[in-house]
């Protein structure tokens, strides 16, 4: 998704102009739209024309319409988005108040205006427009003296850093210069990983090289992480996957991503964190039921006690047509974040989101049990 323009006032009213660039952007747009919004986009309209002789014909014309949204239809299989509403701006082909259905198209801009832009919608725009948010995979393609640190998104590969240094050859009886230069090179690559890879977003870090360079670098990386207490590296050690590549050049990334070991590991990486979060919730529900809750009332009460460690919520709750209900969930998410809790927003198109929907769509893992809630449950059981 490409952000063309963003005009939002202090009272949170305003409009944004976006261009959807890939099929997944239609899903993001579906989550941005609400009944009552104003949508301006290019569309096709069938127009009747009358000739001088009185014969009536019809032809299709492309025009730009602005409608007040009344109905939103998203086809998840074809990733097509149709928006129906009433025309609210003068147009030579369409009368004011006439109904029209706009089918949003890839690579054609649209402008969406709202009376109230909340934090959830603004965050979704930020994530949809920033490639780093969709880059589930990072890759370090290297050989002695050359390394490329890349982020891999569904549609592109972003080069974040290129590290190039001269490594002297090994000499008989004296390898010290070679080893010093190699250690300095590995240090630079390590700093590049820390600087450019966001481990909260990235699920897998591919380390690819010919020969034994990848093994030597990973040994260096984890040993240095222990010595310097680099928690970012140590806590994410399981995300590093070593694979073979023919060289340390960026083009070798293509062969790396086609490796069967890699493709199986990368399967649905975006959803992997959602599955883990839901699994952690079910484990807590089984072993420490006082620290696992679901249902909006219980979760809100736990939040009032500042007890929420992780909030799990499906994105369909933010598509609720009742403004008050939607605002309730937005306030809950904002409040949990302000209190230092983590928030996981699940896609209702994924199996983990469907499972969470069966638990009312909102659940929480608590830092500590909340006494009032367990008392409420026991008293309601006695009644």
PDB file of N, CA and C in Angstrom, residues 244-309:
ATOM      1  N   UNK A 244      22.484 -23.006   2.659  1.00  0.00           N
ATOM      2  CA  UNK A 244      23.577 -22.855   1.675  1.00  0.00           C
ATOM      3  C   UNK A 244      23.185 -21.862   0.592  1.00  0.00           C
ATOM      4  N   UNK A 245      24.161 -21.057   0.158  1.00  0.00           N
ATOM      5  CA  UNK A 245      23.975 -20.227  -1.042  1.00  0.00           C
ATOM      6  C   UNK A 245      25.268 -20.296  -1.850  1.00  0.00           C
ATOM      7  N   UNK A 246      25.180 -19.996  -3.139  1.00  0.00           N
ATOM      8  CA  UNK A 246      26.358 -20.128  -3.996  1.00  0.00           C
ATOM      9  C   UNK A 246      27.325 -18.963  -3.823  1.00  0.00           C
ATOM     10  N   UNK A 247      26.818 -17.810  -3.291  1.00  0.00           N
ATOM     11  CA  UNK A 247      27.695 -16.654  -3.079  1.00  0.00           C
ATOM     12  C   UNK A 247      27.090 -15.743  -2.012  1.00  0.00           C
ATOM     13  N   UNK A 248      27.788 -14.640  -1.724  1.00  0.00           N
ATOM     14  CA  UNK A 248      27.286 -13.672  -0.754  1.00  0.00           C
ATOM     15  C   UNK A 248      26.590 -12.499  -1.418  1.00  0.00           C
ATOM     16  N   UNK A 249      26.347 -12.605  -2.734  1.00  0.00           N
ATOM     17  CA  UNK A 249      25.673 -11.527  -3.464  1.00  0.00           C
ATOM     18  C   UNK A 249      24.167 -11.616  -3.281  1.00  0.00           C
ATOM     19  N   UNK A 250      23.503 -10.469  -3.446  1.00  0.00           N
ATOM     20  CA  UNK A 250      22.064 -10.380  -3.182  1.00  0.00           C
ATOM     21  C   UNK A 250      21.249 -11.337  -4.059  1.00  0.00           C
ATOM     22  N   UNK A 251      21.686 -11.543  -5.307  1.00  0.00           N
ATOM     23  CA  UNK A 251      20.906 -12.403  -6.214  1.00  0.00           C
ATOM     24  C   UNK A 251      20.816 -13.850  -5.714  1.00  0.00           C
ATOM     25  N   UNK A 252      21.751 -14.255  -4.840  1.00  0.00           N
ATOM     26  CA  UNK A 252      21.726 -15.624  -4.299  1.00  0.00           C
ATOM     27  C   UNK A 252      20.523 -15.863  -3.392  1.00  0.00           C
ATOM     28  N   UNK A 253      19.869 -14.782  -2.981  1.00  0.00           N
ATOM     29  CA  UNK A 253      18.707 -14.906  -2.110  1.00  0.00           C
ATOM     30  C   UNK A 253      17.576 -15.684  -2.792  1.00  0.00           C
ATOM     31  N   UNK A 254      17.496 -15.583  -4.113  1.00  0.00           N
ATOM     32  CA  UNK A 254      16.444 -16.290  -4.861  1.00  0.00           C
ATOM     33  C   UNK A 254      16.564 -17.794  -4.651  1.00  0.00           C
ATOM     34  N   UNK A 255      17.797 -18.326  -4.801  1.00  0.00           N
ATOM     35  CA  UNK A 255      17.988 -19.770  -4.620  1.00  0.00           C
ATOM     36  C   UNK A 255      17.757 -20.179  -3.163  1.00  0.00           C
ATOM     37  N   UNK A 256      18.100 -19.273  -2.230  1.00  0.00           N
ATOM     38  CA  UNK A 256      17.903 -19.559  -0.797  1.00  0.00           C
ATOM     39  C   UNK A 256      16.419 -19.724  -0.485  1.00  0.00           C
ATOM     40  N   UNK A 257      15.589 -18.820  -1.023  1.00  0.00           N
ATOM     41  CA  UNK A 257      14.155 -18.854  -0.728  1.00  0.00           C
ATOM     42  C   UNK A 257      13.455 -20.045  -1.392  1.00  0.00           C
ATOM     43  N   UNK A 258      14.087 -20.636  -2.394  1.00  0.00           N
ATOM     44  CA  UNK A 258      13.508 -21.814  -3.059  1.00  0.00           C
ATOM     45  C   UNK A 258      13.902 -23.118  -2.364  1.00  0.00           C
ATOM     46  N   UNK A 259      14.835 -23.048  -1.414  1.00  0.00           N
ATOM     47  CA  UNK A 259      15.282 -24.240  -0.685  1.00  0.00           C
ATOM     48  C   UNK A 259      14.083 -24.850   0.065  1.00  0.00           C
ATOM     49  N   UNK A 260      13.825 -26.162  -0.091  1.00  0.00           N
ATOM     50  CA  UNK A 260      12.662 -26.796   0.567  1.00  0.00           C
ATOM     51  C   UNK A 260      12.641 -26.613   2.086  1.00  0.00           C
ATOM     52  N   UNK A 261      13.829 -26.628   2.713  1.00  0.00           N
ATOM     53  CA  UNK A 261      13.911 -26.435   4.170  1.00  0.00           C
ATOM     54  C   UNK A 261      13.392 -25.041   4.537  1.00  0.00           C
ATOM     55  N   UNK A 262      13.773 -24.070   3.702  1.00  0.00           N
ATOM     56  CA  UNK A 262      13.369 -22.682   3.954  1.00  0.00           C
ATOM     57  C   UNK A 262      11.872 -22.512   3.728  1.00  0.00           C
ATOM     58  N   UNK A 263      11.360 -23.046   2.609  1.00  0.00           N
ATOM     59  CA  UNK A 263       9.942 -22.854   2.283  1.00  0.00           C
ATOM     60  C   UNK A 263       9.044 -23.454   3.364  1.00  0.00           C
ATOM     61  N   UNK A 264       9.438 -24.613   3.915  1.00  0.00           N
ATOM     62  CA  UNK A 264       8.612 -25.217   4.975  1.00  0.00           C
ATOM     63  C   UNK A 264       8.683 -24.385   6.255  1.00  0.00           C
ATOM     64  N   UNK A 265       9.855 -23.804   6.534  1.00  0.00           N
ATOM     65  CA  UNK A 265      10.017 -22.990   7.741  1.00  0.00           C
ATOM     66  C   UNK A 265       9.259 -21.657   7.617  1.00  0.00           C
ATOM     67  N   UNK A 266       9.205 -21.145   6.394  1.00  0.00           N
ATOM     68  CA  UNK A 266       8.570 -19.846   6.186  1.00  0.00           C
ATOM     69  C   UNK A 266       7.065 -19.948   5.969  1.00  0.00           C
ATOM     70  N   UNK A 267       6.554 -21.164   5.891  1.00  0.00           N
ATOM     71  CA  UNK A 267       5.119 -21.313   5.627  1.00  0.00           C
ATOM     72  C   UNK A 267       4.316 -20.543   6.658  1.00  0.00           C
ATOM     73  N   UNK A 268       3.577 -19.547   6.156  1.00  0.00           N
ATOM     74  CA  UNK A 268       2.661 -18.774   6.999  1.00  0.00           C
ATOM     75  C   UNK A 268       3.359 -18.133   8.191  1.00  0.00           C
ATOM     76  N   UNK A 269       4.497 -17.508   7.965  1.00  0.00           N
ATOM     77  CA  UNK A 269       5.249 -16.924   9.085  1.00  0.00           C
ATOM     78  C   UNK A 269       4.473 -15.836   9.810  1.00  0.00           C
ATOM     79  N   UNK A 270       3.656 -15.075   9.064  1.00  0.00           N
ATOM     80  CA  UNK A 270       2.884 -14.006   9.702  1.00  0.00           C
ATOM     81  C   UNK A 270       1.961 -14.574  10.767  1.00  0.00           C
ATOM     82  N   UNK A 271       1.344 -15.706  10.445  1.00  0.00           N
ATOM     83  CA  UNK A 271       0.379 -16.293  11.362  1.00  0.00           C
ATOM     84  C   UNK A 271       1.052 -17.064  12.493  1.00  0.00           C
ATOM     85  N   UNK A 272       2.357 -17.360  12.372  1.00  0.00           N
ATOM     86  CA  UNK A 272       3.038 -18.180  13.381  1.00  0.00           C
ATOM     87  C   UNK A 272       2.966 -17.550  14.765  1.00  0.00           C
ATOM     88  N   UNK A 273       3.154 -16.238  14.860  1.00  0.00           N
ATOM     89  CA  UNK A 273       3.130 -15.576  16.165  1.00  0.00           C
ATOM     90  C   UNK A 273       1.727 -15.586  16.755  1.00  0.00           C
ATOM     91  N   UNK A 274       0.704 -15.497  15.877  1.00  0.00           N
ATOM     92  CA  UNK A 274      -0.676 -15.556  16.349  1.00  0.00           C
ATOM     93  C   UNK A 274      -0.973 -16.935  16.944  1.00  0.00           C
ATOM     94  N   UNK A 275      -0.517 -17.976  16.238  1.00  0.00           N
ATOM     95  CA  UNK A 275      -0.749 -19.345  16.713  1.00  0.00           C
ATOM     96  C   UNK A 275      -0.072 -19.558  18.064  1.00  0.00           C
ATOM     97  N   UNK A 276       1.168 -19.043  18.205  1.00  0.00           N
ATOM     98  CA  UNK A 276       1.894 -19.187  19.475  1.00  0.00           C
ATOM     99  C   UNK A 276       1.168 -18.461  20.603  1.00  0.00           C
ATOM    100  N   UNK A 277       0.708 -17.234  20.334  1.00  0.00           N
ATOM    101  CA  UNK A 277       0.012 -16.451  21.366  1.00  0.00           C
ATOM    102  C   UNK A 277      -1.259 -17.154  21.816  1.00  0.00           C
ATOM    103  N   UNK A 278      -1.999 -17.730  20.854  1.00  0.00           N
ATOM    104  CA  UNK A 278      -3.228 -18.443  21.206  1.00  0.00           C
ATOM    105  C   UNK A 278      -2.907 -19.726  21.963  1.00  0.00           C
ATOM    106  N   UNK A 279      -1.814 -20.400  21.548  1.00  0.00           N
ATOM    107  CA  UNK A 279      -1.377 -21.613  22.256  1.00  0.00           C
ATOM    108  C   UNK A 279      -0.996 -21.314  23.692  1.00  0.00           C
ATOM    109  N   UNK A 280      -0.287 -20.176  23.904  1.00  0.00           N
ATOM    110  CA  UNK A 280       0.090 -19.771  25.261  1.00  0.00           C
ATOM    111  C   UNK A 280      -1.154 -19.504  26.112  1.00  0.00           C
ATOM    112  N   UNK A 281      -2.189 -18.928  25.481  1.00  0.00           N
ATOM    113  CA  UNK A 281      -3.441 -18.653  26.200  1.00  0.00           C
ATOM    114  C   UNK A 281      -4.100 -19.963  26.638  1.00  0.00           C
ATOM    115  N   UNK A 282      -4.183 -20.936  25.726  1.00  0.00           N
ATOM    116  CA  UNK A 282      -4.812 -22.225  26.064  1.00  0.00           C
ATOM    117  C   UNK A 282      -4.036 -22.964  27.152  1.00  0.00           C
ATOM    118  N   UNK A 283      -2.687 -22.873  27.092  1.00  0.00           N
ATOM    119  CA  UNK A 283      -1.866 -23.508  28.153  1.00  0.00           C
ATOM    120  C   UNK A 283      -2.163 -22.875  29.502  1.00  0.00           C
ATOM    121  N   UNK A 284      -2.239 -21.542  29.516  1.00  0.00           N
ATOM    122  CA  UNK A 284      -2.535 -20.824  30.755  1.00  0.00           C
ATOM    123  C   UNK A 284      -3.930 -21.185  31.266  1.00  0.00           C
ATOM    124  N   UNK A 285      -4.871 -21.314  30.357  1.00  0.00           N
ATOM    125  CA  UNK A 285      -6.252 -21.671  30.719  1.00  0.00           C
ATOM    126  C   UNK A 285      -6.303 -23.055  31.357  1.00  0.00           C
ATOM    127  N   UNK A 286      -5.412 -23.930  30.896  1.00  0.00           N
ATOM    128  CA  UNK A 286      -5.374 -25.300  31.410  1.00  0.00           C
ATOM    129  C   UNK A 286      -4.642 -25.401  32.751  1.00  0.00           C
ATOM    130  N   UNK A 287      -3.490 -24.715  32.856  1.00  0.00           N
ATOM    131  CA  UNK A 287      -2.646 -24.876  34.045  1.00  0.00           C
ATOM    132  C   UNK A 287      -2.899 -23.824  35.131  1.00  0.00           C
ATOM    133  N   UNK A 288      -3.162 -22.578  34.706  1.00  0.00           N
ATOM    134  CA  UNK A 288      -3.459 -21.515  35.678  1.00  0.00           C
ATOM    135  C   UNK A 288      -4.695 -20.745  35.224  1.00  0.00           C
ATOM    136  N   UNK A 289      -5.888 -21.357  35.357  1.00  0.00           N
ATOM    137  CA  UNK A 289      -7.112 -20.755  34.807  1.00  0.00           C
ATOM    138  C   UNK A 289      -7.432 -19.360  35.357  1.00  0.00           C
ATOM    139  N   UNK A 290      -6.895 -19.024  36.542  1.00  0.00           N
ATOM    140  CA  UNK A 290      -7.133 -17.686  37.109  1.00  0.00           C
ATOM    141  C   UNK A 290      -6.409 -16.587  36.329  1.00  0.00           C
ATOM    142  N   UNK A 291      -5.447 -16.985  35.484  1.00  0.00           N
ATOM    143  CA  UNK A 291      -4.665 -15.993  34.737  1.00  0.00           C
ATOM    144  C   UNK A 291      -5.005 -15.988  33.240  1.00  0.00           C
ATOM    145  N   UNK A 292      -6.124 -16.612  32.869  1.00  0.00           N
ATOM    146  CA  UNK A 292      -6.571 -16.609  31.476  1.00  0.00           C
ATOM    147  C   UNK A 292      -8.062 -16.290  31.429  1.00  0.00           C
ATOM    148  N   UNK A 293      -8.420 -15.239  30.712  1.00  0.00           N
ATOM    149  CA  UNK A 293      -9.814 -14.786  30.660  1.00  0.00           C
ATOM    150  C   UNK A 293     -10.263 -14.582  29.227  1.00  0.00           C
ATOM    151  N   UNK A 294     -11.566 -14.703  28.994  1.00  0.00           N
ATOM    152  CA  UNK A 294     -12.124 -14.286  27.706  1.00  0.00           C
ATOM    153  C   UNK A 294     -13.512 -13.709  27.944  1.00  0.00           C
ATOM    154  N   UNK A 295     -13.967 -12.904  26.973  1.00  0.00           N
ATOM    155  CA  UNK A 295     -15.223 -12.167  27.164  1.00  0.00           C
ATOM    156  C   UNK A 295     -14.901 -10.729  27.525  1.00  0.00           C
ATOM    157  N   UNK A 296     -15.560  -9.793  26.872  1.00  0.00           N
ATOM    158  CA  UNK A 296     -15.231  -8.380  27.006  1.00  0.00           C
ATOM    159  C   UNK A 296     -15.353  -7.861  28.439  1.00  0.00           C
ATOM    160  N   UNK A 297     -16.408  -8.278  29.184  1.00  0.00           N
ATOM    161  CA  UNK A 297     -16.604  -7.751  30.545  1.00  0.00           C
ATOM    162  C   UNK A 297     -15.467  -8.171  31.474  1.00  0.00           C
ATOM    163  N   UNK A 298     -15.106  -9.463  31.439  1.00  0.00           N
ATOM    164  CA  UNK A 298     -14.018  -9.953  32.294  1.00  0.00           C
ATOM    165  C   UNK A 298     -12.686  -9.301  31.931  1.00  0.00           C
ATOM    166  N   UNK A 299     -12.442  -9.174  30.620  1.00  0.00           N
ATOM    167  CA  UNK A 299     -11.177  -8.592  30.169  1.00  0.00           C
ATOM    168  C   UNK A 299     -11.086  -7.117  30.580  1.00  0.00           C
ATOM    169  N   UNK A 300     -12.195  -6.388  30.464  1.00  0.00           N
ATOM    170  CA  UNK A 300     -12.209  -4.975  30.872  1.00  0.00           C
ATOM    171  C   UNK A 300     -11.956  -4.835  32.369  1.00  0.00           C
ATOM    172  N   UNK A 301     -12.551  -5.718  33.165  1.00  0.00           N
ATOM    173  CA  UNK A 301     -12.339  -5.677  34.626  1.00  0.00           C
ATOM    174  C   UNK A 301     -10.879  -5.958  34.971  1.00  0.00           C
ATOM    175  N   UNK A 302     -10.284  -6.915  34.262  1.00  0.00           N
ATOM    176  CA  UNK A 302      -8.867  -7.242  34.493  1.00  0.00           C
ATOM    177  C   UNK A 302      -7.986  -6.050  34.112  1.00  0.00           C
ATOM    178  N   UNK A 303      -8.372  -5.353  33.050  1.00  0.00           N
ATOM    179  CA  UNK A 303      -7.603  -4.185  32.605  1.00  0.00           C
ATOM    180  C   UNK A 303      -7.673  -3.052  33.632  1.00  0.00           C
ATOM    181  N   UNK A 304      -8.827  -2.896  34.274  1.00  0.00           N
ATOM    182  CA  UNK A 304      -8.972  -1.876  35.323  1.00  0.00           C
ATOM    183  C   UNK A 304      -8.000  -2.142  36.470  1.00  0.00           C
ATOM    184  N   UNK A 305      -7.681  -3.418  36.689  1.00  0.00           N
ATOM    185  CA  UNK A 305      -6.728  -3.800  37.746  1.00  0.00           C
ATOM    186  C   UNK A 305      -5.286  -3.824  37.242  1.00  0.00           C
ATOM    187  N   UNK A 306      -5.061  -3.359  35.995  1.00  0.00           N
ATOM    188  CA  UNK A 306      -3.725  -3.334  35.356  1.00  0.00           C
ATOM    189  C   UNK A 306      -3.097  -4.724  35.313  1.00  0.00           C
ATOM    190  N   UNK A 307      -3.938  -5.748  35.117  1.00  0.00           N
ATOM    191  CA  UNK A 307      -3.461  -7.131  35.218  1.00  0.00           C
ATOM    192  C   UNK A 307      -3.135  -7.762  33.867  1.00  0.00           C
ATOM    193  N   UNK A 308      -3.455  -7.098  32.755  1.00  0.00           N
ATOM    194  CA  UNK A 308      -3.301  -7.749  31.442  1.00  0.00           C
ATOM    195  C   UNK A 308      -1.856  -7.707  30.957  1.00  0.00           C
ATOM    196  N   UNK A 309      -1.328  -8.893  30.704  1.00  0.00           N
ATOM    197  CA  UNK A 309       0.019  -9.019  30.138  1.00  0.00           C
ATOM    198  C   UNK A 309      -0.062  -9.061  28.608  1.00  0.00           C
TER     199      UNK A 309
END
